[in-house]
XYZ file of C-alpha atoms in Angstrom:
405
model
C 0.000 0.000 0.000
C 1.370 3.204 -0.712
C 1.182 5.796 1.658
C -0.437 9.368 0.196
C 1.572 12.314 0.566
C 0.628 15.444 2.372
C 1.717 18.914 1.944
C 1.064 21.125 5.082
C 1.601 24.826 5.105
C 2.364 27.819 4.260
C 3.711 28.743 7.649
C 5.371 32.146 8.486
C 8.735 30.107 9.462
C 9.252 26.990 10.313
C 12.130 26.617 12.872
C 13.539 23.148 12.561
C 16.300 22.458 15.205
C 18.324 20.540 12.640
C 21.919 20.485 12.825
C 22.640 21.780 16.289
C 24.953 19.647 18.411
C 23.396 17.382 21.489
C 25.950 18.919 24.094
C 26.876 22.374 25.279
C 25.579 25.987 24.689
C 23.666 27.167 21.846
C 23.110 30.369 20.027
C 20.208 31.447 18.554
C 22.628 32.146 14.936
C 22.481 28.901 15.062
C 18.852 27.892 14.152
C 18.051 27.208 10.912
C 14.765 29.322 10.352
C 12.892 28.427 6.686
C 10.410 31.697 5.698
C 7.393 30.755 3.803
C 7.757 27.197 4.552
C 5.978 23.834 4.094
C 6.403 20.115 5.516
C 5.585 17.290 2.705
C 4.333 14.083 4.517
C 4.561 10.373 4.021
C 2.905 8.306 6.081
C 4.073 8.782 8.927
C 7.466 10.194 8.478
C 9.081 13.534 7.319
C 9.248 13.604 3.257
C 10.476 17.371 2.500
C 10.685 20.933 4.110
C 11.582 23.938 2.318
C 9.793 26.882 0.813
C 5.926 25.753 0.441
C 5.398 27.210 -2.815
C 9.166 24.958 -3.719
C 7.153 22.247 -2.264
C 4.293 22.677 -4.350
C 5.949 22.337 -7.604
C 8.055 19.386 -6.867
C 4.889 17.466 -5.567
C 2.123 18.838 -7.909
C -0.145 14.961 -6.984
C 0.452 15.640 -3.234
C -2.894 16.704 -1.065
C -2.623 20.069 0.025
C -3.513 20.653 3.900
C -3.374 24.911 3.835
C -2.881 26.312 7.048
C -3.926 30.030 8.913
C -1.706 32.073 8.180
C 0.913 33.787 9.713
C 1.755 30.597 11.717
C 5.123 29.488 13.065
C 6.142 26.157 12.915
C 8.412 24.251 15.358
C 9.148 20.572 16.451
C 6.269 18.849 18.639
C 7.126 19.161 22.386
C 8.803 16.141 24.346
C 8.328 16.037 28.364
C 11.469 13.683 29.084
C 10.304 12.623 32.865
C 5.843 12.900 34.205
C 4.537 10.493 36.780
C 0.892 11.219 35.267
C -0.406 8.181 36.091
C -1.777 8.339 39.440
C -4.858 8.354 41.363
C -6.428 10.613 44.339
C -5.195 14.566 45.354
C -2.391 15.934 47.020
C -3.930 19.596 47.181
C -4.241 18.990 51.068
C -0.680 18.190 50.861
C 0.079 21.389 49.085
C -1.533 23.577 51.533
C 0.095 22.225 54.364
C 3.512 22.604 52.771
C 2.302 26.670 52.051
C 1.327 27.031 55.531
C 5.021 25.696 56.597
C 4.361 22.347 57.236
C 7.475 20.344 56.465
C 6.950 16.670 54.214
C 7.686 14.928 57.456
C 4.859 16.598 59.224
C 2.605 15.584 55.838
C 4.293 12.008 55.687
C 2.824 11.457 59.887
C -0.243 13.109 58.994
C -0.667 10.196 56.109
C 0.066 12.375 52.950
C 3.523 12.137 51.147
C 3.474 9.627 48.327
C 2.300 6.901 49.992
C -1.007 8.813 49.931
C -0.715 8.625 46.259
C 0.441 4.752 46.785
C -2.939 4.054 49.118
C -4.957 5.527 46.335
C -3.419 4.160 43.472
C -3.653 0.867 44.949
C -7.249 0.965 45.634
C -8.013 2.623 41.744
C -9.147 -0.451 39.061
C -7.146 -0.117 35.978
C -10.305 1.337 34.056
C -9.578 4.269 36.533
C -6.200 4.599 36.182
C -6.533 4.551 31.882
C -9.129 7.572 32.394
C -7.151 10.172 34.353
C -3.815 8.847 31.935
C -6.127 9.680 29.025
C -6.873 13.306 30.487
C -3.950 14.095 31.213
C -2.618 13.337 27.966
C -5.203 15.429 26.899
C -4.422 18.630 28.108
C -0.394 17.780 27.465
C -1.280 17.508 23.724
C -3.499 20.270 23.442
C -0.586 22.139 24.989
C 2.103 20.961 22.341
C 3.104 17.775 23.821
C 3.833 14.848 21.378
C 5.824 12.553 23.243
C 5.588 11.941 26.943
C 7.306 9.865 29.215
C 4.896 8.245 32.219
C 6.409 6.435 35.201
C 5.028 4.064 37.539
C 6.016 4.518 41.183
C 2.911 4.444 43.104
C 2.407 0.657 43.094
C 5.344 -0.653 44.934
C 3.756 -4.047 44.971
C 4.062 -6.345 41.931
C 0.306 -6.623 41.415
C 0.041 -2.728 41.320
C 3.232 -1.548 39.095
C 2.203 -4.338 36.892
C -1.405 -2.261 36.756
C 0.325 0.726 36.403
C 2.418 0.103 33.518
C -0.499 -1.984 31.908
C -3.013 1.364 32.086
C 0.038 3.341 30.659
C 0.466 0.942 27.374
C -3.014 0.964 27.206
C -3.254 4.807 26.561
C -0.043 4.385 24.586
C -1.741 2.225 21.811
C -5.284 4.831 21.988
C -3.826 8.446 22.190
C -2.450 10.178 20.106
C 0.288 11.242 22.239
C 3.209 8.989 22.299
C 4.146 7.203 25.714
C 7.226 5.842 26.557
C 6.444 3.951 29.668
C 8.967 3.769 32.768
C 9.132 1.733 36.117
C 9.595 3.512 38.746
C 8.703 0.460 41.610
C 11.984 1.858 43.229
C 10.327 5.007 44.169
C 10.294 5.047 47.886
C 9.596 1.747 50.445
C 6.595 -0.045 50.135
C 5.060 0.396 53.585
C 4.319 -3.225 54.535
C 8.799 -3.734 54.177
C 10.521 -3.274 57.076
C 13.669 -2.071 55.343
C 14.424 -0.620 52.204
C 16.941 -3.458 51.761
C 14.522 -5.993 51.551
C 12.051 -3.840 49.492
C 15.181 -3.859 47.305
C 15.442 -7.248 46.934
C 11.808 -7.419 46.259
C 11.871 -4.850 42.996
C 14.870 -6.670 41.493
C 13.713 -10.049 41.882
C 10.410 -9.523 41.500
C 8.928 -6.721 40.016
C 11.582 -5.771 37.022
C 11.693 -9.426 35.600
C 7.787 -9.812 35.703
C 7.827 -6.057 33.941
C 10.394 -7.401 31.520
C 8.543 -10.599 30.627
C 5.320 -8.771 29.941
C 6.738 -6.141 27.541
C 5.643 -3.540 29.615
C 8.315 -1.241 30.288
C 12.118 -1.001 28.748
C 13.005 1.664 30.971
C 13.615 1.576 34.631
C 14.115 4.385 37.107
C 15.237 4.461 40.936
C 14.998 7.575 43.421
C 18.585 8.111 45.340
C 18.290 9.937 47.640
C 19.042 9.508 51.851
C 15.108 9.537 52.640
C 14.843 6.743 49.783
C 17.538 4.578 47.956
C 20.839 4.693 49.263
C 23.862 4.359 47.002
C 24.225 0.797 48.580
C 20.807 0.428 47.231
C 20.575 1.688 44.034
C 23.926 -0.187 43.011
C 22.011 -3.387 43.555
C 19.186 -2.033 41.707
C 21.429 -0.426 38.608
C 23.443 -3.815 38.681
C 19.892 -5.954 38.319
C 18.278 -3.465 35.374
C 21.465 -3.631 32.960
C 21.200 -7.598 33.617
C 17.838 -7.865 32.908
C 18.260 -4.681 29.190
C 16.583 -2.372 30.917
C 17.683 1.651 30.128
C 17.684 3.114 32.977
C 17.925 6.661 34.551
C 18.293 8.128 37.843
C 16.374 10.426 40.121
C 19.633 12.243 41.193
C 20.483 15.186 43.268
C 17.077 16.565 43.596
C 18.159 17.216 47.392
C 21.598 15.624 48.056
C 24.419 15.099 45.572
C 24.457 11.436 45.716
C 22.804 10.302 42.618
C 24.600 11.680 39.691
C 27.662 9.660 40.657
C 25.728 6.525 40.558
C 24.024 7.972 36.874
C 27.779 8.352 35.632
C 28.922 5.175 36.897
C 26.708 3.128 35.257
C 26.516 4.838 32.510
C 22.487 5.987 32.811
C 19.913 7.001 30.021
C 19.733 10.340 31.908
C 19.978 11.850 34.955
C 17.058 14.246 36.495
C 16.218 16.461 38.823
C 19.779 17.723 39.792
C 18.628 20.567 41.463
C 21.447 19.628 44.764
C 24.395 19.198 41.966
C 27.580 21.242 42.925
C 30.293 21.982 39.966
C 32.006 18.719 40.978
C 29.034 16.358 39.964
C 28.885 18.622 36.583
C 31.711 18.077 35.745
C 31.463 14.235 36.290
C 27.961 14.340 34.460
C 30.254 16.134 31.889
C 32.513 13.664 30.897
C 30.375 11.233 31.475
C 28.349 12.876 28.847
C 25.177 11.914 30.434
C 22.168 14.193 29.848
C 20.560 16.223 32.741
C 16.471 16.084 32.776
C 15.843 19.743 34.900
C 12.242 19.984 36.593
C 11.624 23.485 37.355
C 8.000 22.504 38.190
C 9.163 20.510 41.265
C 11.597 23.863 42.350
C 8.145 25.774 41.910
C 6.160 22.931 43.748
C 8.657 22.940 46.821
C 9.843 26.534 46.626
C 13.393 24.907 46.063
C 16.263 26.474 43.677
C 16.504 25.562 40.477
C 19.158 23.337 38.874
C 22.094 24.985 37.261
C 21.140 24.984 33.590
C 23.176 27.558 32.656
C 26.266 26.103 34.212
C 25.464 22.879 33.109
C 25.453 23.840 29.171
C 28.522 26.168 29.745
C 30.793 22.692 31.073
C 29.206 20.990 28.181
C 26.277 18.904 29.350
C 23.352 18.583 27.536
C 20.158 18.976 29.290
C 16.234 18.651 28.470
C 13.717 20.860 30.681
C 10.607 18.208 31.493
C 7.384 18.868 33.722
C 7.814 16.354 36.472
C 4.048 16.564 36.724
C 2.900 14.747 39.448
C -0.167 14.821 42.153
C 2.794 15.867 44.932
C 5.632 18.216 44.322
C 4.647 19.561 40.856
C 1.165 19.191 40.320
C 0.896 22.125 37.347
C 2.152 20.254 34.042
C 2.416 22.946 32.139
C 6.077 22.103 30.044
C 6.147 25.539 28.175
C 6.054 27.616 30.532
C 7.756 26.042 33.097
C 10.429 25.875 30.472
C 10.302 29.603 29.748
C 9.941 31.055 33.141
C 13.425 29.101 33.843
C 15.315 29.695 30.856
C 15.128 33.464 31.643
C 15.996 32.731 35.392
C 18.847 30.437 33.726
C 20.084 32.608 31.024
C 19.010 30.073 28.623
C 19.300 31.536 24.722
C 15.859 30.613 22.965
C 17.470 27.768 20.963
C 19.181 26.091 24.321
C 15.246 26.201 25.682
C 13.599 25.115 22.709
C 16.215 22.545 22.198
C 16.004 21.041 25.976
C 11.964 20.617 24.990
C 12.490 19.075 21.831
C 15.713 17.055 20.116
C 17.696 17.456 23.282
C 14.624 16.031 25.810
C 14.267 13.024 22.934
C 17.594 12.064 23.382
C 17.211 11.887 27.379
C 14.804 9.507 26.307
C 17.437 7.378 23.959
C 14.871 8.290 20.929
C 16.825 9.420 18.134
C 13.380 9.679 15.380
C 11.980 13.051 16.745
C 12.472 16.455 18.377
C 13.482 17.965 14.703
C 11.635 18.946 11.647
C 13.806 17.159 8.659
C 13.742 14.098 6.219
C 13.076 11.206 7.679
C 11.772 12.053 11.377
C 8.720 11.769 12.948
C 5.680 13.718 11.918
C 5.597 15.526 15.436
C 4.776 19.223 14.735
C 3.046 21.924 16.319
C 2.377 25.747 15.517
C 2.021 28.646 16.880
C -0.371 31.572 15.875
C 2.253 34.001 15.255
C 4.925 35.873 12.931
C 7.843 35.159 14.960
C 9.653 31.884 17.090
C 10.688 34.652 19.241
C 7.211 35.073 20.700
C 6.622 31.274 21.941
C 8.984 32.143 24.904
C 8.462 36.288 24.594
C 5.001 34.691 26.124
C 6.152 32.710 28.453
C 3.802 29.683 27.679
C 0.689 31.537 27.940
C 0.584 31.520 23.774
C -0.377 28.213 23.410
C -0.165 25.916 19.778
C -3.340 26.450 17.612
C -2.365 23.088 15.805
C -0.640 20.107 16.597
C 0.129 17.173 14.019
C 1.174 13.840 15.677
């Protein structure tokens, strides 16, 4: 069967992201910016973009799909690291945490994640598929293509096996496209004693069950002194490269231990990083692993923000993702959380753009989107304006008026 072609435009510009290196600081001389432009379709894939009216010419038996003009055109959005699939409410949580409360005060008075866990446990699978599906929702009504969803509020076998289940459900009916994580190394499962024995439980338990069923080939472990310890995670990170998983690393969101263990063994990515000093940098530097930056969770907790700008200046490359969750960063909004830190960063508009779109793909080890050129992904979204400039200039509260996925 041959697939029919489709020729979308005009659009005011179309900013593509091609060409621009993975690692280090970018200028915004360095984006390739195409006036007047037009993508030509294949199926799925990424025939042709150039001048529309070029485009026209060349492909005179292609279907035209004409577009409101003055639009601008740019990659589709990629949030590298959500926990969106969840059930129950934190908002008590968050008011208690306002009104000074610290998280051990909202752990004793039975919120925390294991609030999340007690709920998520109780929710049928049906449940958990409809708030995934409404969620995804509003992320691709806000740009969002490709979205990365994490388990983590199971911590039983039966549960993260739900989890991950519900989330390649939604995978194969939205239009959005998943990429589905376990997370059971979250935080202890309350009915362990120790978190060495709910160790022992996730690696022989839950990650080859998850790896038999096809349901995840990512895993992810929190390091951190009220969670894993390094001791831990090693056994963990030892167990997931055994079994093929990819694997990242919630590192350094409030102690510098983490990024270590993400450059020792070599992880996917590693995110949060908001506790990393120059010396784990420069180690996630040569390591040349990529840093996933939350701002949403520095907003959540009132917490300072990871060192972006240092970070591309010692030659990292990072990707700016939502972390939305029910707890610590509840909004979900990717643009503008990406906006409001690259000006508190320094970030140039292409080292933002880029840590939304090609940059945040690689995080994920996907090397088929996060550019508009020959051959990638369809992914595209625009903008109802004459100028990239304004996407950030807005500071996500211009929103896409069309999004192709």
């Amino acid at each position: 069967m041959v697939s029919k072609s489709i020729l979308i435009g005009p659009f005011k510009e179309i900013l593509t992201l091609r060409g621009l290196p993975l690692y280090g600081p970018l200028n915004d001389g360095q984006l390739e910016v195409i006036p007047d432009g037009g993508v030509l379709v294949v199926g799925e894939n990424i025939a042709a973009v150039d001048n529309f009216e070029i485009l026209r010419e060349e492909n005179k038996t292609a279907e035209i799909e004409e577009v409101a003009y003055p639009m601008v055109l740019i990659p589709g959005l990629v949030d590298a690291h959500t926990h969106i699939c969840y059930a129950g409410s934190r908002a008590n949580d968050y008011a208690l945490r306002v009104a000074g409360k610290t998280y051990l005060d909202i752990a004793k008075s039975g919120g925390g994640i294991l609030s999340t866990v007690k709920h998520t446990r109780q929710a049928t699978e049906s449940d958990l598929i409809d708030g995934l599906k409404r969620r995804c929702d509003i992320l691709l009504k806000n740009g969002v293509t490709t979205c990365e969803v994490k388990s983590g509020y199971g911590l039983s076998l039966e549960a993260e096996l739900k989890m991950l289940r519900a989330i390649n459900k939604v995978k194969i009916e939205h239009k959005i496209d998943l990429v589905p994580t376990c997370l059971a190394a979250h935080t202890k499962a309350p009915e362990f004693d120790s978190i060495a024995d709910y160790t022992e439980y996730v690696v022989k338990e839950i990650l080859p069950a998850v790896k038999k069923e096809g349901l995840a080939n990512r895993a992810d472990i929190f390091v951190e002194e009220s969670a894993f310890s390094a001791n831990d995670a090693r056994i963990f990170l030892e167990a997931a490269k055994e079994l093929g998983f990819d694997f990242t690393v919630h590192a350094d969101q409030f102690t510098s231990i983490g990024s270590h263990l993400a450059a020792e063994f070599k992880a996917v990515s590693a995110d949060h990083l908001e506790a990393s000093t120059p010396k784990e940098i420069e180690l996630l530097s040569k390591a040349k692993i990529p840093g996933v930056l939350l701002p949403g969770a520095s907003m959540g907790l009132g917490m300072d923000y990871a060192k972006g700008r240092l970070m591309l200046d010692k030659g990292m490359s990072i990707a700016i993702a939502s972390d939305w969750n029910p707890g610590s960063a509840p909004m979900g909004d990717l643009l503008m959380q990406a906006a409001v830190f690259g000006a508190y960063e320094k970030l140039s508009t292409a080292e933002t753009l880029a840590a939304i779109t090609y940059r945040a793909a690689n995080a994920l080890n996907l090397k088929d989107r996060g550019t508009i050129e020959v051959g990638k992904k369809a992914a595209f979204i625009a903008f109802p304006t004459n100028t990239y400039k304004d996407i950030l200039y807005y500071q996500g509260s211009m929103k896409p008026k069309r999004v192709w996925c």
